[in-house]
Amino acid sequence: MITKQDSEIISMLRFPLIVGVVFIHSQLSNIEACGLCLQHFLGGSFGAIAVPLFLIISGYLFYNNIEVFSRDVYKRKILSRIKSLLIPYLIWNTIAYLLYAYKFGFNILHLLKAYWSFDMPNREESSPADGPLWYIRNLLLIVIFLSPIIFWLIKRTKYYLIIPMGILWLLNVYPFGNGRGIAFLFFYVGAYMSLSNRQFAINGHKCYLCVAFFCLLSILCQIVPEKYFVFEILLRLNKVAGIFSILSVVTYLQKKKVRCGGAVLASSSFFIYCCHDLFLPFLKSVIAVDENNEFWKYLIIVGTDLVLCLLLYKIVVWVFPKTSKYLTGGR
C-alpha cells in the first residue's frame, strides 16, 4: 500500500515533470552554440526524465493495494482509467483536431486518425492530434490488454524480467527502443515496485551523488558525437541517473517539509500536459521568427506557455467546474 511519504513525493513530482515535458516540446532549431547546450540540458536531459518516471508512477498506482488480480479488480481499474484517461484523451484530441481543421479544413478521415496517429506539419505521423497524448494512448493499451499478464509475470518472476528488458532498452533493441516498448518497460518497473512494496523515497545522503552523476552524463551526451553507438547508451543511462536524481532531491525536500509548487500546481499538471502543445505553434511563430534563435527566446516560450495554461486552467475550473473534471480526468 502506498505510504503517506510516497503519496507526497508523487504529488511533488507532478509539476516539475510537466515543466520538463514543456522544455522538450519547446525546443528551437538554429540556436546559438551556448544556448544549444543549455537547451539540451533542460529539454534533452531534464525533460527526458519525465516520460519514464510518469510511466513508473502509473504502474505503481495501478497496482497499488492489489493482492489478487481478480475480474472485479480488473473491471474496477479499467472503469477508473476510462474516467481518468480515456475521456480526457478523446476530448483533448477533438479540440486539437478542431484547431487543425480551422486552419487546414475538415476531413472525416483525418478526424478518425486524430485519435490514433495523425499527420501534422512539422511532426511525424506517430502521435494523435494532441501530440503529447501518445503517452496516454500507449498507457491505455497496456492497462487494458496487458495489466493481467504483467501481474502474473511479476508474481512469478519478481524483478528478473526487468534485467533483460532493461538491457534491450539500453542497447536500443526493438521493441524496447520505441514508444510502446519503453512504455511497457517502465510501467512494468512501477508495477513491480508496487507489488513488492518498494518505496519512491531515496536516502538523502545519495542526493548529491545522484545529481553529480546525472550532470556528468548530461555533459558527456553533449561531447560524444551522435554517430557513435555509445551515444545512445549514454542517453539512456542519463535518463536513469536523472530519475534517481529527481527522486533523491524530492525525497530530501519532502523530509524538510518543502513543497514544490503546492497543491494548485500539482492539480494543474494534467491540464498543462494536455494543453501546452496547442499553444506552442503560435508562440513559436510569434517569438522565434528569426533564422538564428537565441536561448532567451526558448525560455520565454516555455514560461509563456506555462502561464497561459495555468491561467486557462484557473478560468475553466472557476467558470466551468463540471467541465474541468472531464478535461482533467477528475484530478
Tab-separated table of C-alpha atoms in Angstrom:
chain	number	residue	atom	x	y	z
A	1	MET	CA	0.000	0.000	0.000
A	2	ILE	CA	1.218	3.474	-0.865
A	3	THR	CA	2.625	5.356	2.134
A	4	LYS	CA	1.972	8.981	3.033
A	5	GLN	CA	5.574	9.820	2.157
A	6	ASP	CA	5.312	8.216	-1.279
A	7	SER	CA	1.999	9.975	-1.912
A	8	GLU	CA	3.580	13.332	-1.082
A	9	ILE	CA	6.639	12.597	-3.235
A	10	ILE	CA	4.474	11.657	-6.232
A	11	SER	CA	2.405	14.826	-5.772
A	12	MET	CA	5.579	16.942	-5.581
A	13	LEU	CA	6.935	15.344	-8.759
A	14	ARG	CA	3.964	16.117	-10.986
A	15	PHE	CA	4.522	19.797	-11.774
A	16	PRO	CA	8.335	19.687	-12.216
A	17	LEU	CA	7.975	16.726	-14.573
A	18	ILE	CA	5.328	18.551	-16.623
A	19	VAL	CA	7.674	21.539	-16.858
A	20	GLY	CA	10.245	19.084	-18.218
A	21	VAL	CA	7.760	17.966	-20.880
A	22	VAL	CA	7.221	21.589	-21.914
A	23	PHE	CA	11.004	22.028	-22.124
A	24	ILE	CA	11.116	19.099	-24.575
A	25	HIS	CA	8.391	20.329	-26.897
A	26	SER	CA	9.501	23.987	-26.842
A	27	GLN	CA	12.976	23.299	-28.228
A	28	LEU	CA	14.115	25.552	-31.059
A	29	SER	CA	16.325	24.847	-34.054
A	30	ASN	CA	19.095	27.120	-35.317
A	31	ILE	CA	20.005	28.210	-31.787
A	32	GLU	CA	23.478	29.510	-30.870
A	33	ALA	CA	26.074	27.058	-29.501
A	34	CYS	CA	25.952	28.051	-25.820
A	35	GLY	CA	22.167	28.248	-25.852
A	36	LEU	CA	22.001	24.883	-27.581
A	37	CYS	CA	23.913	23.271	-24.691
A	38	LEU	CA	21.561	24.806	-22.125
A	39	GLN	CA	18.515	23.873	-24.198
A	40	HIS	CA	19.799	20.304	-24.483
A	41	PHE	CA	20.210	20.073	-20.708
A	42	LEU	CA	16.702	21.395	-19.981
A	43	GLY	CA	14.890	19.570	-22.781
A	44	GLY	CA	17.167	16.668	-23.656
A	45	SER	CA	18.348	15.686	-20.164
A	46	PHE	CA	15.956	17.041	-17.517
A	47	GLY	CA	12.902	16.832	-19.774
A	48	ALA	CA	13.751	13.278	-20.835
A	49	ILE	CA	13.214	12.114	-17.248
A	50	ALA	CA	9.502	12.899	-17.385
A	51	VAL	CA	8.067	10.119	-19.573
A	52	PRO	CA	9.834	7.126	-17.963
A	53	LEU	CA	9.162	8.434	-14.453
A	54	PHE	CA	5.498	9.122	-15.209
A	55	LEU	CA	5.242	5.558	-16.544
A	56	ILE	CA	6.794	4.205	-13.343
A	57	ILE	CA	4.304	6.230	-11.291
A	58	SER	CA	1.408	4.988	-13.454
A	59	GLY	CA	2.414	1.355	-12.958
A	60	TYR	CA	2.921	1.935	-9.250
A	61	LEU	CA	-0.516	3.494	-8.740
A	62	PHE	CA	-2.337	0.987	-10.957
A	63	TYR	CA	-1.269	-1.993	-8.829
A	64	ASN	CA	-1.456	-0.208	-5.503
A	65	ASN	CA	-3.087	-2.318	-2.787
A	66	ILE	CA	-3.774	-5.318	-5.075
A	67	GLU	CA	-3.227	-8.791	-3.659
A	68	VAL	CA	-5.235	-10.799	-6.200
A	69	PHE	CA	-5.904	-9.565	-9.743
A	70	SER	CA	-9.484	-10.776	-9.986
A	71	ARG	CA	-12.068	-9.983	-12.636
A	72	ASP	CA	-13.704	-7.456	-10.291
A	73	VAL	CA	-10.367	-5.744	-9.653
A	74	TYR	CA	-9.658	-5.571	-13.377
A	75	LYS	CA	-13.121	-4.136	-14.094
A	76	ARG	CA	-12.755	-1.524	-11.333
A	77	LYS	CA	-9.328	-0.463	-12.563
A	78	ILE	CA	-10.421	-0.199	-16.202
A	79	LEU	CA	-13.520	1.838	-15.330
A	80	SER	CA	-11.328	4.162	-13.294
A	81	ARG	CA	-8.889	4.635	-16.209
A	82	ILE	CA	-11.761	5.281	-18.622
A	83	LYS	CA	-12.704	8.276	-16.470
A	84	SER	CA	-9.184	9.477	-15.750
A	85	LEU	CA	-7.509	8.743	-19.116
A	86	LEU	CA	-9.815	7.762	-21.997
A	87	ILE	CA	-12.413	10.540	-21.670
A	88	PRO	CA	-9.807	13.352	-21.425
A	89	TYR	CA	-7.881	11.691	-24.276
A	90	LEU	CA	-10.915	11.857	-26.578
A	91	ILE	CA	-11.834	15.408	-25.572
A	92	TRP	CA	-8.351	16.915	-25.966
A	93	ASN	CA	-7.698	15.205	-29.296
A	94	THR	CA	-11.041	16.501	-30.554
A	95	ILE	CA	-10.060	20.037	-29.502
A	96	ALA	CA	-6.656	19.650	-31.172
A	97	TYR	CA	-8.224	18.402	-34.402
A	98	LEU	CA	-10.780	21.235	-34.488
A	99	LEU	CA	-7.934	23.753	-34.210
A	100	TYR	CA	-6.187	21.958	-37.067
A	101	ALA	CA	-9.399	21.818	-39.142
A	102	TYR	CA	-9.997	25.546	-38.630
A	103	LYS	CA	-6.705	26.233	-40.430
A	104	PHE	CA	-6.482	23.374	-42.954
A	105	GLY	CA	-10.095	22.281	-43.442
A	106	PHE	CA	-12.236	19.452	-42.113
A	107	ASN	CA	-11.834	15.857	-43.305
A	108	ILE	CA	-13.668	12.911	-41.747
A	109	LEU	CA	-10.741	10.548	-42.328
A	110	HIS	CA	-8.366	12.976	-40.628
A	111	LEU	CA	-10.797	13.232	-37.716
A	112	LEU	CA	-10.738	9.465	-37.220
A	113	LYS	CA	-6.937	9.377	-37.462
A	114	ALA	CA	-6.729	12.215	-34.921
A	115	TYR	CA	-7.393	9.740	-32.106
A	116	TRP	CA	-4.562	7.394	-33.026
A	117	SER	CA	-1.861	8.507	-35.437
A	118	PHE	CA	-2.232	11.870	-37.115
A	119	ASP	CA	-0.010	13.506	-39.733
A	120	MET	CA	0.514	17.202	-38.990
A	121	PRO	CA	3.021	19.781	-40.302
A	122	ASN	CA	6.443	19.551	-38.613
A	123	ARG	CA	5.562	16.291	-36.858
A	124	GLU	CA	5.863	12.626	-37.763
A	125	GLU	CA	2.708	10.542	-38.076
A	126	SER	CA	3.109	8.641	-34.829
A	127	SER	CA	1.020	10.670	-32.381
A	128	PRO	CA	-2.643	11.627	-32.061
A	129	ALA	CA	-3.803	15.158	-32.916
A	130	ASP	CA	-2.751	16.393	-29.470
A	131	GLY	CA	0.810	15.126	-29.857
A	132	PRO	CA	1.902	14.563	-26.235
A	133	LEU	CA	-1.104	12.300	-25.657
A	134	TRP	CA	0.697	9.408	-27.363
A	135	TYR	CA	1.711	8.605	-23.789
A	136	ILE	CA	-1.921	8.152	-22.717
A	137	ARG	CA	-2.672	6.113	-25.844
A	138	ASN	CA	0.138	3.672	-25.069
A	139	LEU	CA	-0.730	3.612	-21.379
A	140	LEU	CA	-4.336	2.699	-22.172
A	141	LEU	CA	-3.176	-0.144	-24.396
A	142	ILE	CA	-1.059	-1.525	-21.555
A	143	VAL	CA	-3.675	-1.312	-18.806
A	144	ILE	CA	-6.483	-2.708	-20.971
A	145	PHE	CA	-4.668	-5.578	-22.679
A	146	LEU	CA	-1.538	-6.325	-20.640
A	147	SER	CA	-2.200	-5.460	-16.986
A	148	PRO	CA	-3.361	-9.009	-16.007
A	149	ILE	CA	-0.308	-10.501	-17.773
A	150	ILE	CA	2.044	-8.069	-16.032
A	151	PHE	CA	0.583	-9.017	-12.635
A	152	TRP	CA	1.034	-12.713	-13.415
A	153	LEU	CA	4.622	-12.233	-14.628
A	154	ILE	CA	5.691	-10.192	-11.604
A	155	LYS	CA	4.187	-12.648	-9.149
A	156	ARG	CA	6.144	-15.484	-10.772
A	157	THR	CA	9.374	-13.860	-11.920
A	158	LYS	CA	9.716	-10.907	-9.489
A	159	TYR	CA	12.303	-8.486	-10.888
A	160	TYR	CA	14.149	-10.950	-13.124
A	161	LEU	CA	12.422	-9.896	-16.350
A	162	ILE	CA	13.324	-6.261	-15.721
A	163	ILE	CA	17.023	-7.067	-16.210
A	164	PRO	CA	16.860	-8.386	-19.821
A	165	MET	CA	14.256	-5.775	-20.789
A	166	GLY	CA	16.451	-3.041	-19.323
A	167	ILE	CA	19.476	-4.299	-21.275
A	168	LEU	CA	17.482	-4.389	-24.519
A	169	TRP	CA	16.268	-0.842	-23.838
A	170	LEU	CA	19.801	0.300	-23.042
A	171	LEU	CA	21.020	-1.132	-26.355
A	172	ASN	CA	18.036	0.344	-28.219
A	173	VAL	CA	16.869	-3.090	-29.413
A	174	TYR	CA	13.358	-3.499	-30.839
A	175	PRO	CA	10.711	-3.463	-29.408
A	176	PHE	CA	12.203	-1.693	-26.380
A	177	GLY	CA	13.714	1.059	-28.493
A	178	ASN	CA	10.351	2.593	-29.443
A	179	GLY	CA	7.427	4.205	-27.615
A	180	ARG	CA	5.332	1.137	-26.815
A	181	GLY	CA	8.308	-0.954	-25.686
A	182	ILE	CA	9.563	1.867	-23.476
A	183	ALA	CA	6.066	2.329	-22.050
A	184	PHE	CA	5.830	-1.375	-21.192
A	185	LEU	CA	9.271	-1.485	-19.561
A	186	PHE	CA	8.841	1.464	-17.215
A	187	PHE	CA	5.205	0.673	-16.426
A	188	TYR	CA	6.431	-2.835	-15.534
A	189	VAL	CA	9.091	-1.330	-13.226
A	190	GLY	CA	6.422	0.722	-11.431
A	191	ALA	CA	4.165	-2.321	-11.158
A	192	TYR	CA	6.997	-4.351	-9.637
A	193	MET	CA	7.720	-1.579	-7.112
A	194	SER	CA	4.073	-1.507	-6.069
A	195	LEU	CA	3.566	-5.272	-5.839
A	196	SER	CA	6.820	-5.738	-3.900
A	197	ASN	CA	6.132	-2.781	-1.566
A	198	ARG	CA	9.117	-0.739	-2.746
A	199	GLN	CA	9.193	2.963	-1.921
A	200	PHE	CA	9.925	6.049	-4.018
A	201	ALA	CA	11.910	7.681	-1.236
A	202	ILE	CA	15.705	7.689	-1.679
A	203	ASN	CA	18.015	8.296	1.283
A	204	GLY	CA	19.158	11.902	1.485
A	205	HIS	CA	22.890	11.154	1.562
A	206	LYS	CA	22.627	9.832	-2.003
A	207	CYS	CA	21.182	13.101	-3.292
A	208	TYR	CA	24.459	14.847	-4.158
A	209	LEU	CA	25.965	11.739	-5.754
A	210	CYS	CA	22.910	11.160	-7.948
A	211	VAL	CA	22.768	14.776	-9.115
A	212	ALA	CA	26.516	14.901	-9.780
A	213	PHE	CA	26.395	11.678	-11.841
A	214	PHE	CA	23.374	12.977	-13.770
A	215	CYS	CA	25.160	16.250	-14.603
A	216	LEU	CA	28.296	14.356	-15.665
A	217	LEU	CA	26.315	12.129	-18.033
A	218	SER	CA	24.478	15.183	-19.394
A	219	ILE	CA	27.832	16.762	-20.261
A	220	LEU	CA	29.078	13.549	-21.885
A	221	CYS	CA	25.921	13.384	-24.005
A	222	GLN	CA	26.846	16.749	-25.479
A	223	ILE	CA	30.507	15.875	-26.012
A	224	VAL	CA	30.192	12.412	-27.582
A	225	PRO	CA	29.170	12.587	-31.286
A	226	GLU	CA	25.740	11.155	-32.100
A	227	LYS	CA	27.204	8.841	-34.759
A	228	TYR	CA	28.863	6.668	-32.114
A	229	PHE	CA	26.909	3.717	-30.687
A	230	VAL	CA	27.889	4.678	-27.139
A	231	PHE	CA	25.924	7.927	-27.539
A	232	GLU	CA	22.579	6.087	-27.392
A	233	ILE	CA	23.696	4.183	-24.291
A	234	LEU	CA	24.770	7.417	-22.602
A	235	LEU	CA	21.371	8.968	-23.353
A	236	ARG	CA	19.569	6.098	-21.650
A	237	LEU	CA	21.937	5.980	-18.693
A	238	ASN	CA	21.361	9.706	-18.356
A	239	LYS	CA	17.608	9.102	-18.035
A	240	VAL	CA	18.147	6.508	-15.300
A	241	ALA	CA	20.533	8.827	-13.443
A	242	GLY	CA	18.026	11.641	-13.850
A	243	ILE	CA	15.228	9.558	-12.345
A	244	PHE	CA	17.326	8.744	-9.292
A	245	SER	CA	18.435	12.393	-9.072
A	246	ILE	CA	14.974	13.938	-9.049
A	247	LEU	CA	13.666	11.267	-6.669
A	248	SER	CA	16.538	11.909	-4.268
A	249	VAL	CA	16.062	15.690	-4.443
A	250	VAL	CA	12.295	15.481	-3.929
A	251	THR	CA	12.769	12.998	-1.073
A	252	TYR	CA	15.147	15.483	0.580
A	253	LEU	CA	12.656	18.344	0.092
A	254	GLN	CA	9.779	16.223	1.390
A	255	LYS	CA	11.694	15.408	4.562
A	256	LYS	CA	12.451	19.117	5.001
A	257	LYS	CA	8.717	19.865	4.589
A	258	VAL	CA	9.374	21.890	1.427
A	259	ARG	CA	6.613	21.645	-1.161
A	260	CYS	CA	7.352	22.026	-4.896
A	261	GLY	CA	4.674	24.433	-6.085
A	262	GLY	CA	1.906	23.323	-3.775
A	263	ALA	CA	-1.392	21.602	-4.405
A	264	VAL	CA	-2.604	24.047	-7.092
A	265	LEU	CA	0.351	23.424	-9.406
A	266	ALA	CA	0.185	19.675	-8.815
A	267	SER	CA	-3.541	19.602	-9.644
A	268	SER	CA	-2.987	21.649	-12.811
A	269	SER	CA	-0.262	19.331	-14.146
A	270	PHE	CA	-2.506	17.064	-16.211
A	271	PHE	CA	-4.302	20.052	-17.741
A	272	ILE	CA	-0.958	21.636	-18.690
A	273	TYR	CA	0.223	18.334	-20.150
A	274	CYS	CA	-2.831	18.120	-22.415
A	275	CYS	CA	-2.993	21.807	-23.287
A	276	HIS	CA	0.586	23.063	-23.651
A	277	ASP	CA	1.251	21.703	-27.144
A	278	LEU	CA	-1.789	23.530	-28.514
A	279	PHE	CA	-0.216	26.914	-27.704
A	280	LEU	CA	3.318	26.136	-28.868
A	281	PRO	CA	2.934	26.523	-32.671
A	282	PHE	CA	1.516	30.023	-32.181
A	283	LEU	CA	4.124	31.014	-29.587
A	284	LYS	CA	6.990	29.789	-31.750
A	285	SER	CA	5.647	31.613	-34.805
A	286	VAL	CA	5.489	34.880	-32.843
A	287	ILE	CA	8.628	34.674	-30.697
A	288	ALA	CA	11.055	32.539	-32.728
A	289	VAL	CA	10.732	34.219	-36.116
A	290	ASP	CA	14.445	34.679	-36.911
A	291	GLU	CA	16.683	32.169	-38.648
A	292	ASN	CA	19.158	32.361	-35.758
A	293	ASN	CA	17.351	31.927	-32.459
A	294	GLU	CA	18.659	32.719	-29.011
A	295	PHE	CA	18.310	30.888	-25.717
A	296	TRP	CA	16.212	33.606	-24.097
A	297	LYS	CA	13.511	33.046	-26.723
A	298	TYR	CA	13.351	29.401	-25.699
A	299	LEU	CA	12.849	30.378	-22.054
A	300	ILE	CA	10.194	32.940	-22.956
A	301	ILE	CA	8.282	30.346	-24.978
A	302	VAL	CA	8.388	27.866	-22.077
A	303	GLY	CA	7.398	30.475	-19.488
A	304	THR	CA	4.612	31.971	-21.607
A	305	ASP	CA	3.209	28.551	-22.425
A	306	LEU	CA	3.098	27.562	-18.762
A	307	VAL	CA	1.472	30.843	-17.723
A	308	LEU	CA	-1.189	30.609	-20.452
A	309	CYS	CA	-2.004	27.018	-19.492
A	310	LEU	CA	-2.234	27.909	-15.798
A	311	LEU	CA	-4.482	30.899	-16.494
A	312	LEU	CA	-6.742	28.841	-18.735
A	313	TYR	CA	-6.857	26.102	-16.111
A	314	LYS	CA	-7.921	28.551	-13.388
A	315	ILE	CA	-10.568	30.089	-15.671
A	316	VAL	CA	-12.023	26.714	-16.674
A	317	VAL	CA	-12.106	25.467	-13.059
A	318	TRP	CA	-13.744	28.706	-11.917
A	319	VAL	CA	-16.260	29.182	-14.751
A	320	PHE	CA	-16.898	25.571	-15.795
A	321	PRO	CA	-16.130	23.396	-12.758
A	322	LYS	CA	-18.009	20.345	-14.081
A	323	THR	CA	-16.352	20.566	-17.497
A	324	SER	CA	-12.934	20.836	-15.865
A	325	LYS	CA	-13.419	17.410	-14.294
A	326	TYR	CA	-13.804	15.840	-17.745
A	327	LEU	CA	-10.768	17.717	-19.070
A	328	THR	CA	-8.576	16.615	-16.178
A	329	GLY	CA	-9.986	13.140	-15.616
A	330	GLY	CA	-11.303	14.125	-12.192
A	331	ARG	CA	-7.863	15.135	-10.871
